[in-house]
CSV table of C-alpha atoms (C1' of nucleotides) in Angstrom, one decimal:
chain,number,residue,atom,x,y,z
C,1,VAL,CA,118.8,115.1,-84.0
C,2,SER,CA,116.5,112.2,-84.8
C,3,ARG,CA,115.9,109.4,-82.3
C,4,GLU,CA,118.2,107.1,-84.1
C,5,GLU,CA,120.9,109.7,-84.4
C,6,TRP,CA,120.6,110.1,-80.6
C,7,VAL,CA,121.1,106.4,-80.1
C,8,ALA,CA,124.1,106.5,-82.4
C,9,SER,CA,125.7,109.5,-80.7
C,10,VAL,CA,125.2,108.0,-77.3
C,11,ASN,CA,126.9,104.8,-78.4
C,12,GLU,CA,129.8,106.8,-79.8
C,13,THR,CA,130.2,108.8,-76.6
C,14,LEU,CA,130.1,105.7,-74.4
C,15,GLN,CA,132.6,103.9,-76.7
C,16,ARG,CA,135.0,106.8,-76.5
C,17,ALA,CA,134.7,106.6,-72.7
C,18,GLY,CA,135.8,103.0,-72.8
C,19,HIS,CA,132.5,101.2,-72.6
C,20,LEU,CA,131.6,98.2,-74.6
C,21,ARG,CA,128.4,97.9,-76.6
C,22,SER,CA,125.9,95.3,-75.9
C,23,SER,CA,122.5,94.3,-77.0
C,24,PRO,CA,120.7,94.8,-73.7
C,25,ARG,CA,121.9,98.3,-73.3
C,26,GLU,CA,121.1,99.0,-76.9
C,27,ARG,CA,117.5,98.0,-76.2
C,28,VAL,CA,117.4,100.3,-73.3
C,29,LEU,CA,118.7,103.1,-75.5
C,30,ARG,CA,116.1,102.5,-78.2
C,31,ALA,CA,113.3,102.3,-75.7
C,32,LEU,CA,114.3,105.6,-74.2
C,33,ALA,CA,114.8,107.2,-77.6
C,34,HIS,CA,111.4,106.1,-78.9
C,35,ALA,CA,109.4,106.8,-75.7
C,36,ASP,CA,106.7,109.4,-75.9
C,37,GLY,CA,108.0,111.7,-73.2
C,38,PRO,CA,109.9,111.0,-70.0
C,39,VAL,CA,109.9,107.3,-69.0
C,40,SER,CA,110.6,105.7,-65.6
C,41,ALA,CA,112.9,102.8,-64.9
C,42,GLN,CA,109.9,100.8,-64.2
C,43,GLU,CA,108.2,101.5,-67.4
C,44,LEU,CA,111.4,100.5,-69.2
C,45,GLU,CA,111.5,97.3,-67.2
C,46,ASP,CA,107.9,96.4,-68.0
C,47,GLN,CA,108.5,97.0,-71.6
C,48,LEU,CA,111.9,95.4,-72.0
C,49,ARG,CA,111.4,92.5,-69.7
C,50,SER,CA,108.6,91.1,-71.8
C,51,ALA,CA,110.0,92.1,-75.1
C,52,ASN,CA,113.3,90.5,-74.9
C,53,SER,CA,114.4,90.0,-71.4
C,54,VAL,CA,116.5,92.8,-70.1
C,55,SER,CA,117.0,92.6,-66.4
C,56,ARG,CA,116.2,95.3,-63.9
C,57,ALA,CA,119.8,95.7,-62.8
C,58,THR,CA,120.9,96.2,-66.4
C,59,ILE,CA,118.3,98.9,-66.9
C,60,TYR,CA,119.4,100.7,-63.7
C,61,HIS,CA,123.0,100.3,-64.7
C,62,ALA,CA,122.4,101.7,-68.1
C,63,LEU,CA,120.4,104.7,-66.8
C,64,GLU,CA,123.0,105.5,-64.3
C,65,LEU,CA,125.7,105.3,-66.9
C,66,LEU,CA,123.7,107.6,-69.2
C,67,ASP,CA,123.1,110.0,-66.4
C,68,ARG,CA,126.7,110.1,-65.4
C,69,HIS,CA,127.7,111.0,-68.9
C,70,GLU,CA,124.8,113.6,-69.1
C,71,LEU,CA,123.2,111.8,-72.0
C,72,VAL,CA,119.9,111.8,-70.4
C,73,PHE,CA,118.0,114.2,-68.1
C,74,ARG,CA,116.4,112.9,-65.0
C,75,LEU,CA,113.1,114.3,-64.0
C,76,ASP,CA,111.5,114.1,-60.6
C,77,LEU,CA,107.8,114.4,-60.6
C,78,GLY,CA,107.5,113.8,-56.9
C,79,ASP,CA,105.8,110.5,-57.2
C,80,GLY,CA,108.8,108.4,-56.4
C,81,HIS,CA,109.5,107.3,-60.0
C,82,ALA,CA,112.5,109.1,-61.6
C,83,ARG,CA,111.8,109.7,-65.3
C,84,TYR,CA,114.4,109.9,-67.9
C,85,LEU,CA,114.6,111.9,-71.1
C,86,PRO,CA,117.1,111.6,-73.9
C,87,ALA,CA,119.4,114.7,-73.8
C,88,ASP,CA,120.0,116.2,-77.1
C,89,PRO,CA,123.1,118.4,-76.9
C,90,THR,CA,122.0,120.3,-80.0
C,91,GLN,CA,119.1,122.0,-78.4
C,92,THR,CA,117.7,123.0,-75.0
C,93,PRO,CA,115.2,120.5,-73.7
C,94,PRO,CA,111.6,121.5,-73.1
C,95,HIS,CA,110.1,122.1,-69.7
C,96,PHE,CA,107.1,120.3,-68.4
C,97,LEU,CA,103.9,121.1,-66.7
C,98,LEU,CA,102.6,118.7,-64.1
C,99,CYS,CA,98.9,119.3,-63.8
C,100,GLN,CA,97.9,119.3,-60.1
C,101,ARG,CA,94.4,118.3,-61.0
C,102,CYS,CA,94.7,115.6,-63.6
C,103,ARG,CA,98.3,114.7,-62.9
C,104,SER,CA,99.2,114.6,-66.5
C,105,LEU,CA,102.5,115.8,-67.8
C,106,PHE,CA,102.7,118.2,-70.7
C,107,ALA,CA,105.7,119.5,-72.6
C,108,LEU,CA,105.7,123.3,-72.3
C,109,PRO,CA,106.9,125.2,-75.4
C,110,THR,CA,108.2,128.1,-73.3
C,111,VAL,CA,109.7,131.1,-74.9
C,112,GLU,CA,110.8,133.4,-72.1
C,113,LEU,CA,111.8,131.1,-69.4
C,114,ASP,CA,115.2,129.9,-70.4
C,115,SER,CA,116.6,133.3,-71.3
C,116,ALA,CA,115.3,134.7,-68.1
C,117,ILE,CA,117.1,132.0,-66.2
C,118,GLN,CA,120.3,132.7,-68.0
C,119,ARG,CA,120.0,136.4,-67.3
C,120,ASP,CA,119.4,135.7,-63.6
C,121,ALA,CA,122.3,133.3,-63.6
C,122,LEU,CA,124.6,135.9,-65.1
C,123,ARG,CA,123.5,138.5,-62.6
C,124,LEU,CA,124.0,136.2,-59.7
C,125,GLY,CA,127.4,134.9,-60.8
C,126,VAL,CA,126.4,131.3,-61.1
C,127,ALA,CA,126.0,128.9,-64.0
C,128,ILE,CA,122.7,127.2,-64.7
C,129,ASN,CA,122.5,124.3,-67.0
C,130,PRO,CA,119.6,124.3,-69.4
C,131,GLY,CA,117.7,121.3,-68.2
C,132,PRO,CA,114.1,120.4,-68.1
C,133,LEU,CA,112.1,121.9,-65.2
C,134,VAL,CA,108.9,120.5,-63.8
C,135,LEU,CA,106.5,123.2,-63.2
C,136,HIS,CA,103.3,122.7,-61.2
C,137,GLY,CA,100.0,124.2,-62.1
C,138,LEU,CA,96.9,123.5,-64.2
C,139,CYS,CA,96.9,122.4,-67.8
C,140,ALA,CA,94.7,124.1,-70.3
C,141,PRO,CA,91.7,121.8,-70.0
C,142,CYS,CA,91.8,121.7,-66.3
C,143,LEU,CA,92.2,125.4,-66.1
C,144,ALA,CA,89.2,125.9,-68.3
C,145,ALA,CA,87.1,123.5,-66.2
C,146,SER,CA,88.3,125.0,-62.9
C,147,PRO,CA,86.4,127.6,-60.8
C,148,GLY,CA,88.4,130.5,-62.3
C,149,ALA,CA,90.4,130.7,-59.1
A,1,VAL,CA,105.8,136.3,-42.0
A,2,SER,CA,108.1,135.2,-39.2
A,3,ARG,CA,108.7,131.6,-38.4
A,4,GLU,CA,106.5,131.7,-35.4
A,5,GLU,CA,103.8,133.4,-37.4
A,6,TRP,CA,103.9,130.7,-39.9
A,7,VAL,CA,103.5,128.1,-37.2
A,8,ALA,CA,100.5,130.0,-35.9
A,9,SER,CA,98.9,130.4,-39.3
A,10,VAL,CA,99.3,126.7,-40.1
A,11,ASN,CA,97.7,125.7,-36.8
A,12,GLU,CA,94.8,128.0,-37.6
A,13,THR,CA,94.4,126.6,-41.1
A,14,LEU,CA,94.5,123.1,-39.9
A,15,GLN,CA,92.1,123.8,-37.1
A,16,ARG,CA,89.6,125.4,-39.5
A,17,ALA,CA,89.9,122.2,-41.5
A,18,GLY,CA,88.8,120.1,-38.5
A,19,HIS,CA,92.2,118.9,-37.3
A,20,LEU,CA,93.1,118.7,-33.7
A,21,ARG,CA,96.2,120.2,-32.3
A,22,SER,CA,98.8,118.1,-30.7
A,23,SER,CA,102.2,118.4,-29.3
A,24,PRO,CA,104.0,116.0,-31.6
A,25,ARG,CA,102.8,117.8,-34.7
A,26,GLU,CA,103.6,121.1,-33.1
A,27,ARG,CA,107.2,119.9,-32.8
A,28,VAL,CA,107.3,119.0,-36.4
A,29,LEU,CA,106.0,122.4,-37.4
A,30,ARG,CA,108.5,124.2,-35.3
A,31,ALA,CA,111.4,122.0,-36.6
A,32,LEU,CA,110.3,122.8,-40.2
A,33,ALA,CA,109.8,126.5,-39.4
A,34,HIS,CA,113.2,126.9,-37.9
A,35,ALA,CA,115.1,124.8,-40.3
A,36,ASP,CA,117.8,126.5,-42.2
A,37,GLY,CA,116.5,125.6,-45.7
A,38,PRO,CA,114.6,122.7,-47.0
A,39,VAL,CA,114.6,119.6,-44.7
A,40,SER,CA,114.0,116.0,-45.4
A,41,ALA,CA,111.7,113.7,-43.4
A,42,GLN,CA,114.7,111.9,-42.2
A,43,GLU,CA,116.4,115.0,-40.9
A,44,LEU,CA,113.3,115.8,-39.1
A,45,GLU,CA,113.1,112.3,-37.7
A,46,ASP,CA,116.7,112.4,-36.5
A,47,GLN,CA,116.1,115.7,-34.8
A,48,LEU,CA,112.8,115.0,-33.3
A,49,ARG,CA,113.3,111.4,-32.3
A,50,SER,CA,116.1,112.2,-29.9
A,51,ALA,CA,114.8,115.6,-28.8
A,52,ASN,CA,111.4,114.5,-27.6
A,53,SER,CA,110.3,111.3,-29.2
A,54,VAL,CA,108.1,111.9,-32.2
A,55,SER,CA,107.6,108.8,-34.3
A,56,ARG,CA,108.4,108.4,-37.9
A,57,ALA,CA,104.8,107.8,-38.8
A,58,THR,CA,103.7,111.0,-37.1
A,59,ILE,CA,106.3,113.0,-39.1
A,60,TYR,CA,105.2,111.5,-42.4
A,61,HIS,CA,101.6,112.0,-41.4
A,62,ALA,CA,102.2,115.6,-40.5
A,63,LEU,CA,104.2,116.3,-43.7
A,64,GLU,CA,101.5,114.7,-45.8
A,65,LEU,CA,98.8,116.8,-44.1
A,66,LEU,CA,100.8,120.0,-44.6
A,67,ASP,CA,101.4,119.2,-48.2
A,68,ARG,CA,97.8,118.4,-48.9
A,69,HIS,CA,96.9,121.8,-47.5
A,70,GLU,CA,99.6,123.4,-49.5
A,71,LEU,CA,101.2,124.7,-46.3
A,72,VAL,CA,104.6,123.4,-47.4
A,73,PHE,CA,106.5,123.0,-50.6
A,74,ARG,CA,108.0,119.7,-51.5
A,75,LEU,CA,111.3,119.7,-53.3
A,76,ASP,CA,112.9,116.9,-55.1
A,77,LEU,CA,116.6,117.1,-55.4
A,78,GLY,CA,116.9,113.7,-57.1
A,79,ASP,CA,118.7,112.1,-54.2
A,80,GLY,CA,115.7,110.2,-53.0
A,81,HIS,CA,115.0,112.5,-50.0
A,82,ALA,CA,112.0,114.7,-50.5
A,83,ARG,CA,112.7,118.1,-48.8
A,84,TYR,CA,110.1,120.3,-47.3
A,85,LEU,CA,109.9,124.1,-47.0
A,86,PRO,CA,107.4,126.2,-45.2
A,87,ALA,CA,105.0,127.8,-47.7
A,88,ASP,CA,104.4,131.4,-46.9
A,89,PRO,CA,101.3,132.6,-48.8
A,90,THR,CA,102.4,136.2,-48.5
A,91,GLN,CA,105.3,135.8,-50.9
A,92,THR,CA,106.6,133.7,-53.7
A,93,PRO,CA,109.2,131.2,-52.5
A,94,PRO,CA,112.8,131.3,-53.6
A,95,HIS,CA,114.2,129.0,-56.2
A,96,PHE,CA,117.3,126.9,-55.5
A,97,LEU,CA,120.5,126.1,-57.2
A,98,LEU,CA,121.8,122.6,-56.8
A,99,CYS,CA,125.5,122.7,-57.5
A,100,GLN,CA,126.5,119.8,-59.7
A,101,ARG,CA,130.0,119.9,-58.4
A,102,CYS,CA,129.8,120.4,-54.6
A,103,ARG,CA,126.2,119.2,-54.3
A,104,SER,CA,125.3,122.1,-52.1
A,105,LEU,CA,121.9,123.8,-52.3
A,106,PHE,CA,121.6,127.6,-52.5
A,107,ALA,CA,118.6,129.8,-52.5
A,108,LEU,CA,118.6,131.9,-55.6
A,109,PRO,CA,117.3,135.5,-55.4
A,110,THR,CA,116.1,135.4,-58.9
A,111,VAL,CA,114.5,138.5,-60.4
A,112,GLU,CA,113.4,137.6,-63.9
A,113,LEU,CA,112.5,134.0,-63.6
A,114,ASP,CA,109.1,134.2,-62.0
A,115,SER,CA,107.7,136.8,-64.2
A,116,ALA,CA,109.0,135.0,-67.3
A,117,ILE,CA,107.2,131.9,-66.2
A,118,GLN,CA,104.0,133.8,-65.7
A,119,ARG,CA,104.2,135.4,-69.1
A,120,ASP,CA,104.8,132.0,-70.7
A,121,ALA,CA,101.9,130.5,-68.8
A,122,LEU,CA,99.6,133.2,-70.0
A,123,ARG,CA,100.7,132.8,-73.6
A,124,LEU,CA,100.2,129.0,-73.4
A,125,GLY,CA,96.9,129.2,-71.7
A,126,VAL,CA,97.9,127.3,-68.5
A,127,ALA,CA,98.3,128.2,-64.9
A,128,ILE,CA,101.6,127.8,-63.2
A,129,ASN,CA,101.9,128.0,-59.5
A,130,PRO,CA,104.7,130.0,-58.1
A,131,GLY,CA,106.7,127.3,-56.4
A,132,PRO,CA,110.3,126.7,-55.7
A,133,LEU,CA,112.3,125.2,-58.6
A,134,VAL,CA,115.5,123.3,-58.4
A,135,LEU,CA,117.9,124.4,-61.0
A,136,HIS,CA,121.1,122.5,-61.7
A,137,GLY,CA,124.4,124.2,-62.4
A,138,LEU,CA,127.4,125.5,-60.6
A,139,CYS,CA,127.5,127.7,-57.6
A,140,ALA,CA,129.6,130.8,-57.6
A,141,PRO,CA,132.6,129.3,-55.8
A,142,CYS,CA,132.6,126.2,-58.0
A,143,LEU,CA,132.1,128.3,-61.1
A,144,ALA,CA,135.1,130.4,-60.2
A,145,ALA,CA,137.2,127.3,-59.5
A,146,SER,CA,136.1,125.5,-62.6
A,147,PRO,CA,137.9,125.3,-65.9
A,148,GLY,CA,136.0,128.2,-67.4
A,149,ALA,CA,134.0,125.8,-69.5
G,1,DC,C1',142.9,88.0,-72.4
G,2,DT,C1',141.0,91.7,-70.0
G,3,DA,C1',137.7,94.8,-69.0
G,4,DC,C1',133.4,95.5,-69.0
G,5,DC,C1',128.6,93.9,-68.9
G,6,DT,C1',124.6,90.9,-67.6
G,7,DG,C1',121.2,89.0,-64.6
G,8,DC,C1',119.6,87.0,-60.6
G,9,DA,C1',118.6,87.5,-56.0
G,10,DA,C1',119.1,89.6,-51.9
G,11,DA,C1',120.0,93.8,-49.4
G,12,DT,C1',119.2,98.8,-48.6
G,13,DT,C1',116.7,102.7,-48.2
G,14,DT,C1',112.7,105.6,-48.0
G,15,DT,C1',108.1,106.0,-47.3
G,16,DT,C1',103.5,104.0,-46.3
G,17,DT,C1',100.1,101.5,-43.7
G,18,DG,C1',97.3,98.6,-40.1
G,19,DC,C1',95.9,98.8,-35.8
G,20,DA,C1',95.3,99.4,-30.9
G,21,DT,C1',95.4,103.2,-28.0
G,22,DC,C1',95.3,107.9,-26.6
G,23,DC,C1',93.7,112.7,-26.3
G,24,DG,C1',91.8,117.4,-27.5
G,25,DG,C1',87.7,119.9,-27.6
K,1,DC,C1',82.4,111.0,-25.9
K,2,DC,C1',84.1,111.1,-30.7
K,3,DG,C1',86.9,112.0,-34.5
K,4,DG,C1',91.1,112.7,-35.2
K,5,DA,C1',96.2,111.7,-33.7
K,6,DT,C1',100.0,108.8,-32.2
K,7,DG,C1',103.4,105.2,-32.4
K,8,DC,C1',105.0,100.8,-33.1
K,9,DA,C1',106.1,97.5,-36.1
K,10,DA,C1',105.5,95.4,-40.3
K,11,DA,C1',104.7,96.1,-45.3
K,12,DA,C1',105.5,98.2,-49.6
K,13,DA,C1',107.9,100.4,-53.2
K,14,DA,C1',112.1,101.9,-55.5
K,15,DT,C1',116.7,101.4,-56.3
K,16,DT,C1',121.3,99.4,-55.4
K,17,DT,C1',124.6,95.9,-54.8
K,18,DG,C1',127.4,91.2,-54.6
K,19,DC,C1',128.7,88.0,-57.3
K,20,DA,C1',129.2,84.2,-60.8
K,21,DG,C1',129.5,83.8,-65.2
K,22,DG,C1',129.3,85.8,-70.2
K,23,DT,C1',131.1,88.7,-74.1
K,24,DA,C1',133.1,92.4,-76.9
K,25,DG,C1',137.3,93.9,-78.8
DNA sequence: CTACCTGCAAATTTTTTGCATCCGG
DNA sequence: CCGGATGCAAAAAATTTGCAGGTAG
């Protein structure tokens, strides 16, 4: 699903749930959709406040609404800023690596992880939603530069 | 490693790093060690403030010190309360399931997850620290009670 | 018209910090 | 004695909320 398609499908879902459309929320959606990776409420505010005046409260309202409808994923990097990621129902989201040395965030094209989770879930008799995980470690550059610990 | 052994080894590590021992921090350590699962700073404060007067600042100081020395794991459940878990260097920590329905937290005795992570890490050329993950889904009771979605 | 939505500002909540003082080794 | 450690209170940071209008349908 393209970014614009995501925006469209979110609007549709919200509409079906009895929510009105509005220009401010539309701007939040677009900013989320076109962000390069997970964005925080603050980043959205900085961007939208200058661009076309969307208030903080509206941004938090919109994010909460999206989260409640499972239209976004919320990531916690442990720095006190929740990050949001558009949730595309047609595919499982990527996981992320938070480098403990350079503090950068990388999408991780994992292969084995999700299926292992599902096998464990099945064995344990629980359901685990595919959702982005934040793994801690060292990114490739920092790993190469590190004292081969 | 038993809870008391963990307290002892933490004290040793900190001492080696040039930190003094003190009774307030000792109480924080004990509270952490004997907690039944991950605890938040606030829970520690509630418990320690009444019990024997340990100030908020001291608790946060202690937790930060422990985290910096990787003697605890910090979990983010997305509710704004960071939780802390004693880190036992002799074994990989458990993962947790946060039930989306009843909001309870369960330790997950996973079997496949960690090795899958390590295989993915190897393939991707990064290092991933074994650390507790917070998975979202439905716990066994809630799954049984749910509309078999 | 009737929800729902917006935006401001103020309140809440969680965590951090400055600083004077205390204490372990 | 000295380098931490403590605790208070105040600050900071992030998010939430009350409320008085606006607006989509």
